[in-house]
Short mmCIF file of C-alpha atoms in Angstrom, two decimals:
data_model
loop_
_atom_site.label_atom_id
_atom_site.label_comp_id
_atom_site.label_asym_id
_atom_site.label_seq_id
_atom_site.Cartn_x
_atom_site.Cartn_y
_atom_site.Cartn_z
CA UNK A 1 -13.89 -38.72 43.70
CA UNK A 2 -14.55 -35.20 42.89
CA UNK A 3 -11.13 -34.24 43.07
CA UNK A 4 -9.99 -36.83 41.43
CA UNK A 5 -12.14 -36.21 38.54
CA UNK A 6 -10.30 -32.25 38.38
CA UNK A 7 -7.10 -33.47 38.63
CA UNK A 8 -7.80 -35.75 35.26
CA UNK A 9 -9.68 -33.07 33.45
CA UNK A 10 -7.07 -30.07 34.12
CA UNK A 11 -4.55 -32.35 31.85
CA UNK A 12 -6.70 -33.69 29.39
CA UNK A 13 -7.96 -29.87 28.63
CA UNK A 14 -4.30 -28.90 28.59
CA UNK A 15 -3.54 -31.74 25.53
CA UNK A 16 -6.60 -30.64 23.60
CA UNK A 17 -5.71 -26.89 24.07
CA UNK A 18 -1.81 -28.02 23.14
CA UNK A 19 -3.47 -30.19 20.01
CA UNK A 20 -5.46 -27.00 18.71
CA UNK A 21 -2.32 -24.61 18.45
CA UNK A 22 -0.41 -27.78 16.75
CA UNK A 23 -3.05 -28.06 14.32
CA UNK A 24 -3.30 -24.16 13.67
CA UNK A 25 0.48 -24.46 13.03
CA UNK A 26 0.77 -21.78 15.92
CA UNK A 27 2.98 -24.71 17.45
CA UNK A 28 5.39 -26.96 16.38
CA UNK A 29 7.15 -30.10 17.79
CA UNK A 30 10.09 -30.13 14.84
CA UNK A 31 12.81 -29.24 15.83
CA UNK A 32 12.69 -30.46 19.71
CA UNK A 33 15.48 -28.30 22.07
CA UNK A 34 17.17 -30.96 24.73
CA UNK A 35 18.51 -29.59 27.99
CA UNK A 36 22.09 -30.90 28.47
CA UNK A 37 22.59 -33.40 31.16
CA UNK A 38 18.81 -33.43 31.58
CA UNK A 39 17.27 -35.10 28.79
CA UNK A 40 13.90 -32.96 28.51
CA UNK A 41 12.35 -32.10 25.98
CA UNK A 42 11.55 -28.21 25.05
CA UNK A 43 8.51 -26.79 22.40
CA UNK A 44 9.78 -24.76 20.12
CA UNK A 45 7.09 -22.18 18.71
CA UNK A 46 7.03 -21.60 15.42
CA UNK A 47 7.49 -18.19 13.85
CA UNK A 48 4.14 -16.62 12.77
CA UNK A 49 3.84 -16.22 8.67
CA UNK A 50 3.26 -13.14 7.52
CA UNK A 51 -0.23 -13.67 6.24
CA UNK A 52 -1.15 -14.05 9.50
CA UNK A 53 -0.83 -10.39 11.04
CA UNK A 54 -3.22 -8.18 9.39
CA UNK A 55 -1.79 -5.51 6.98
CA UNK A 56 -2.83 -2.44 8.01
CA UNK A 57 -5.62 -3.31 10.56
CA UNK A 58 -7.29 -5.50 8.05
CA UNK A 59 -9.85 -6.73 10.50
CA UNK A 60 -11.57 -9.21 8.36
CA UNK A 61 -10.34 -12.96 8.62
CA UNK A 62 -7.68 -14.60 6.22
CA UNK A 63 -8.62 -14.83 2.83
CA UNK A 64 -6.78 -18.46 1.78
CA UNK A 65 -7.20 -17.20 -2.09
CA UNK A 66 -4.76 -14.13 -0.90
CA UNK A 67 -1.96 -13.51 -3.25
CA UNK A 68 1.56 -12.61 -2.19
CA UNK A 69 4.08 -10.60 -4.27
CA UNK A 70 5.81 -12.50 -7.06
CA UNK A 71 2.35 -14.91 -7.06
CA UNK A 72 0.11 -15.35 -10.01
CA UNK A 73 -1.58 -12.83 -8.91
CA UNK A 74 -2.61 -10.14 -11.89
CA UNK A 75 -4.33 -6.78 -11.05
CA UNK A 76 -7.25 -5.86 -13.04
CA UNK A 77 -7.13 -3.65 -15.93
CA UNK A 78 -8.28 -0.61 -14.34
CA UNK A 79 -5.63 -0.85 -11.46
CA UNK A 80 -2.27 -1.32 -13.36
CA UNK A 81 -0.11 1.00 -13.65
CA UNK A 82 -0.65 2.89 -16.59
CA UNK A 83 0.00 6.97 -17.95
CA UNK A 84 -3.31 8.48 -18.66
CA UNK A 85 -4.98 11.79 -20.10
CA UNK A 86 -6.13 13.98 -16.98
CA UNK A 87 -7.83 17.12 -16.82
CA UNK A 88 -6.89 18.64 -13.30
CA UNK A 89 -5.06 22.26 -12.00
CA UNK A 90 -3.18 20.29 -9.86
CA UNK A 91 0.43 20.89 -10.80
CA UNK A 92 3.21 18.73 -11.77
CA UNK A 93 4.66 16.42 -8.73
CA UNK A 94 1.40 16.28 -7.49
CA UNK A 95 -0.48 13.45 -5.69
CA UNK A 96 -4.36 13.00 -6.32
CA UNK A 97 -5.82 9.79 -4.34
CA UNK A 98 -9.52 9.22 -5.94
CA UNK A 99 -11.09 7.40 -3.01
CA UNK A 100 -14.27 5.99 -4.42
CA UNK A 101 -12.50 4.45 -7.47
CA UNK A 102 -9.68 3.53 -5.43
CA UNK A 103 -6.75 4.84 -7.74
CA UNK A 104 -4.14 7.36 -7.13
CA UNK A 105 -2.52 9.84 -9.70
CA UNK A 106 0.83 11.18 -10.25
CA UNK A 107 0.19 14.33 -12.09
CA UNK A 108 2.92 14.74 -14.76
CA UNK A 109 1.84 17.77 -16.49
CA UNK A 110 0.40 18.80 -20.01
CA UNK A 111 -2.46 16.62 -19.70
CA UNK A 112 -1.43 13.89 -18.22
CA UNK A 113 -0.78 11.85 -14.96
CA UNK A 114 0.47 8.22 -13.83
CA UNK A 115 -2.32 6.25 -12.64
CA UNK A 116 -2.08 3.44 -9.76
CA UNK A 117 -4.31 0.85 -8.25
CA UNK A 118 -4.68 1.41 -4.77
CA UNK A 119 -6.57 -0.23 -1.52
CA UNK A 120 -8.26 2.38 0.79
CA UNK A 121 -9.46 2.68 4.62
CA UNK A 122 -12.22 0.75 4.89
CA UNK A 123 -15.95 1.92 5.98
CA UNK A 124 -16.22 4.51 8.82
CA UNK A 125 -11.94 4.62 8.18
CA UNK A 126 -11.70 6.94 5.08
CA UNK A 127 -10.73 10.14 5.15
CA UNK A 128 -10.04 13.15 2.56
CA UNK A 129 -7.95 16.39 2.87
CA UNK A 130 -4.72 18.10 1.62
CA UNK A 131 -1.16 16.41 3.19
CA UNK A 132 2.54 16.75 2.29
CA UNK A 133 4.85 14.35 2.76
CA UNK A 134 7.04 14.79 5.79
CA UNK A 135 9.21 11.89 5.47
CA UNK A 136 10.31 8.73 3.13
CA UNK A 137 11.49 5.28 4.36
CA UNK A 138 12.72 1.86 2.70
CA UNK A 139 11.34 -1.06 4.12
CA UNK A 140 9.83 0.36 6.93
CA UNK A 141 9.39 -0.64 10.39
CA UNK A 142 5.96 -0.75 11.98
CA UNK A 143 4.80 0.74 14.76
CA UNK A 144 1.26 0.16 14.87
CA UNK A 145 -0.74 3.66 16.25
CA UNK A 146 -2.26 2.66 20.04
CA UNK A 147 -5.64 3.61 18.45
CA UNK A 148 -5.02 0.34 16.11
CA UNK A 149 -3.83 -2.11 19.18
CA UNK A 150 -6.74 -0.88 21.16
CA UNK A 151 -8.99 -2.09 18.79
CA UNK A 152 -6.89 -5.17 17.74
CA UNK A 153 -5.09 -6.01 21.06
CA UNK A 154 -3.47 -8.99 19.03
CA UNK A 155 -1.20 -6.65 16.83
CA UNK A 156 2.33 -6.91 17.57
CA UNK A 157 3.82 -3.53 19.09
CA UNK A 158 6.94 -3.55 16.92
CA UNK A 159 7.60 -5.32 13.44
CA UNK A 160 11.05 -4.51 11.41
CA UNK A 161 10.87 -4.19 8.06
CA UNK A 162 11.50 -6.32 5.70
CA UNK A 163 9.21 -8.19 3.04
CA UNK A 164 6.84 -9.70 5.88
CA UNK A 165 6.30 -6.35 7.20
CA UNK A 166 2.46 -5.27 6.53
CA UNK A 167 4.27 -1.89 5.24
CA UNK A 168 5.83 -3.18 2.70
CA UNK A 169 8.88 -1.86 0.46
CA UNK A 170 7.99 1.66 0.95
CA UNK A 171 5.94 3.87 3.33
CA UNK A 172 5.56 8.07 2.31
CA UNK A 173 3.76 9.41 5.78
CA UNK A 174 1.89 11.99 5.44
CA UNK A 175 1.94 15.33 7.67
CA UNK A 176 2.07 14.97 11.75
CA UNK A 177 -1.33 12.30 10.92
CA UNK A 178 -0.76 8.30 11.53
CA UNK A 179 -1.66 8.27 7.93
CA UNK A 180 1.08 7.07 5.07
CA UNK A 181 1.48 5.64 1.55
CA UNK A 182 2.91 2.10 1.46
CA UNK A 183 3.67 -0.99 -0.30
CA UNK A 184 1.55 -4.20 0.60
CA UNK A 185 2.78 -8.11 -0.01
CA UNK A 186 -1.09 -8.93 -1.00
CA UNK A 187 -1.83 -7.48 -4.08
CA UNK A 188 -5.56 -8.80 -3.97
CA UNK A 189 -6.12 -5.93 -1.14
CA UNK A 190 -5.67 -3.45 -4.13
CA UNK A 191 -9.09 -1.53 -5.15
CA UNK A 192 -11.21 -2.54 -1.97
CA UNK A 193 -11.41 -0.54 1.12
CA UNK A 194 -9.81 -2.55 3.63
CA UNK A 195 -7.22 -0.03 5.56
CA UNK A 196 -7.58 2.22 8.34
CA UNK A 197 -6.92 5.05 6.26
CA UNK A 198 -3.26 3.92 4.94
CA UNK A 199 -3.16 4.30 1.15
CA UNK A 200 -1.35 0.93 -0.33
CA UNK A 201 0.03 0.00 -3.51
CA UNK A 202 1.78 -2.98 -4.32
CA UNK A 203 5.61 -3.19 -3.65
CA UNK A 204 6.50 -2.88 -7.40
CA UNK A 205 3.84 0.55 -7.50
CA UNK A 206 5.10 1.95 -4.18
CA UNK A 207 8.60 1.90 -5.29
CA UNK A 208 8.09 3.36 -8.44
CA UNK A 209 6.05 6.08 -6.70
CA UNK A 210 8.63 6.32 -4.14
CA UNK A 211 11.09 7.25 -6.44
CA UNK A 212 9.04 10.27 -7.59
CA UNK A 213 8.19 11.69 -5.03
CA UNK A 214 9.83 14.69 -2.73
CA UNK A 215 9.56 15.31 0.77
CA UNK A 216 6.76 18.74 0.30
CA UNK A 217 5.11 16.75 -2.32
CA UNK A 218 1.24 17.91 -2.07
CA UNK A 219 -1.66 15.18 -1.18
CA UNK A 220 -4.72 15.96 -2.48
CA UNK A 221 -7.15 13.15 -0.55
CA UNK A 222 -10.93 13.11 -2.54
CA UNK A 223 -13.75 12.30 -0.10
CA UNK A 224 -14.99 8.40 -1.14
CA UNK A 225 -18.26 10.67 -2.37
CA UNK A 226 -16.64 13.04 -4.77
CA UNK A 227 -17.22 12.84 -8.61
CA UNK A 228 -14.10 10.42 -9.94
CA UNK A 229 -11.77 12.29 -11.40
CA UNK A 230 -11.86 12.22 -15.43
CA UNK A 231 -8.66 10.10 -17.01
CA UNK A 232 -9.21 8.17 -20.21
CA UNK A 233 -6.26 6.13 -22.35
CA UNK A 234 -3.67 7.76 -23.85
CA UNK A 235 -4.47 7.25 -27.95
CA UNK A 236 -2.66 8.18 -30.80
CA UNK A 237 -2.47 11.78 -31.52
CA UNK A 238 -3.53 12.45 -28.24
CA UNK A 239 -2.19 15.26 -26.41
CA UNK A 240 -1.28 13.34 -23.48
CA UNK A 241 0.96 11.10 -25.66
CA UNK A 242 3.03 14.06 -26.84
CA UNK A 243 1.05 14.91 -30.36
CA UNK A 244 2.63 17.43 -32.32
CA UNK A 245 1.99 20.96 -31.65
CA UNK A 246 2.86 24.02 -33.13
CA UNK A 247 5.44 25.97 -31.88
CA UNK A 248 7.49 29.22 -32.36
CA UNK A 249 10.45 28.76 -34.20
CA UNK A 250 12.97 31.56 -34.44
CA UNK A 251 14.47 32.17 -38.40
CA UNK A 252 17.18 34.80 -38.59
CA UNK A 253 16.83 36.37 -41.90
CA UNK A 254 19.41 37.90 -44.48
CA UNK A 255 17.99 41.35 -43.64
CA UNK A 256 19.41 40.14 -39.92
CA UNK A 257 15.87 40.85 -38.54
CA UNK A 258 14.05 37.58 -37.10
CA UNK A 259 10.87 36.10 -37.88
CA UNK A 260 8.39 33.44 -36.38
CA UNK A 261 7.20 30.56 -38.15
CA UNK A 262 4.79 27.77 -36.60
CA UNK A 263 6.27 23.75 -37.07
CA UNK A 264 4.53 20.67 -36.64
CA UNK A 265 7.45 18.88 -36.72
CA UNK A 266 8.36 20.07 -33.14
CA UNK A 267 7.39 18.20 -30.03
CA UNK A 268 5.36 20.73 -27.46
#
């Protein structure tokens, strides 16, 4: 009787295991595969969406209110992307990631700097420090680090790129680290600290950033703890907007000698 009893459990546990992954959507019955000259029937697994790998060692579970790129999806003010007054001695071409209020800066020069939302590691992940970027890709493919599969076993150990890809449209890495820049397909992970140290923009951002950027640009990380760095809006007559300033202008006189005279008609 005992026996008996195993033999009729064994299956049953197998359908309610089989009825689980059909109900996740981790398995599905449409389309069925027949064997020629056989007539069984095959399960066909169903690829895995995207939404359901974690971008960038995101180890908290599926938010069903995520957004995707090309969704409804709007960032907040603060994160768009936007040129700003900045006071920094950073020069031109340079990269400034402000942790703590999760942005990152393009420094333009004279005063002023293109500012981007960003999402950051999460806690115990962040880091801060000066990089250069060592290399550029499009549409990267993913090789998550073995300190990431080790703690998420899960992970896949290869992903191509393309727009499921948790990299996104664009990865900058950063020095010999594991560390990079890189586009995201959630834009709701922008501003929180959710990575394990990847800095991530959204595709649209990371291309545009992409496109700025030189292999030897300098990374200047802040710690999560450091004083944000100061940027306000761009107003009218502001510096940062290109005001008028005076400049040297060079008048050749009659006498042939030359002579200065200041014009606030000229652009600085």
């Amino acid at each position: 009787m005992t026996q008996t009893s195993e033999r009729t459990r064994q299956p049953m546990q197998r359908l309610s295991a089989l009825n689980a992954l059909l109900a996740a959507g981790i398995l599905s019955l449409a389309p069925f595969a027949f064997v020629s000259g056989a007539g069984a029937q095959a399960l066909s697994y169903a690829p895995l969406p995207p939404s359901a790998l974690p971008s960038d060692d995101v180890a908290a579970a599926a938010d069903d209110s995520a957004g995707t790129e090309g969704s409804s999806y709007v960032l907040p003010e603060r994160l768009r992307r936007t040129t700003v007054a900045v006071s920094t001695n950073e020069a031109p071409g340079t990269v400034i990631i402000d942790t703590g209020n999760t942005v990152l800066y393009y420094v333009l020069g004279q005063g002023r700097a293109i500012r981007y939302g960003v999402g950051v590691g999460r806690e115990g992940f962040t880091w801060s420090g000066v990089q250069t970027i060592t290399n550029k890709a499009e549409w990267p493919d993913w090789h998550p680090p073995a300190q990431m599969i080790a703690r998420q076993p899960y992970l896949p150990r290869f992903m191509a790129g393309g727009p499921g890809n948790p990299l996104g449209a664009r990865a900058m890495y950063l020095g010999s680290s594991d560390y990079r820049i890189h586009g995201t397909n959630d834009p709701t992970t922008i501003g929180k600290f959710v990575s394990s140290g990847c800095i991530r923009l959204t595709n649209e951002d990371v291309t545009d950033l992409f496109s700025r950027v030189s292999l030897g640009t300098r990374v200047v990380v802040l710690p999560k703890s450091a004083a944000h760095l100061a940027a306000r809006a761009i107003g009218e007559g502001d510096v940062a907007s290109g005001m008028t300033q005076p400049r040297a202008d060079v008048t050749t006189l009659s006498s042939g000698r030359q002579a200065l005279r200041l014009s606030t008609s000229s652009t600085y």
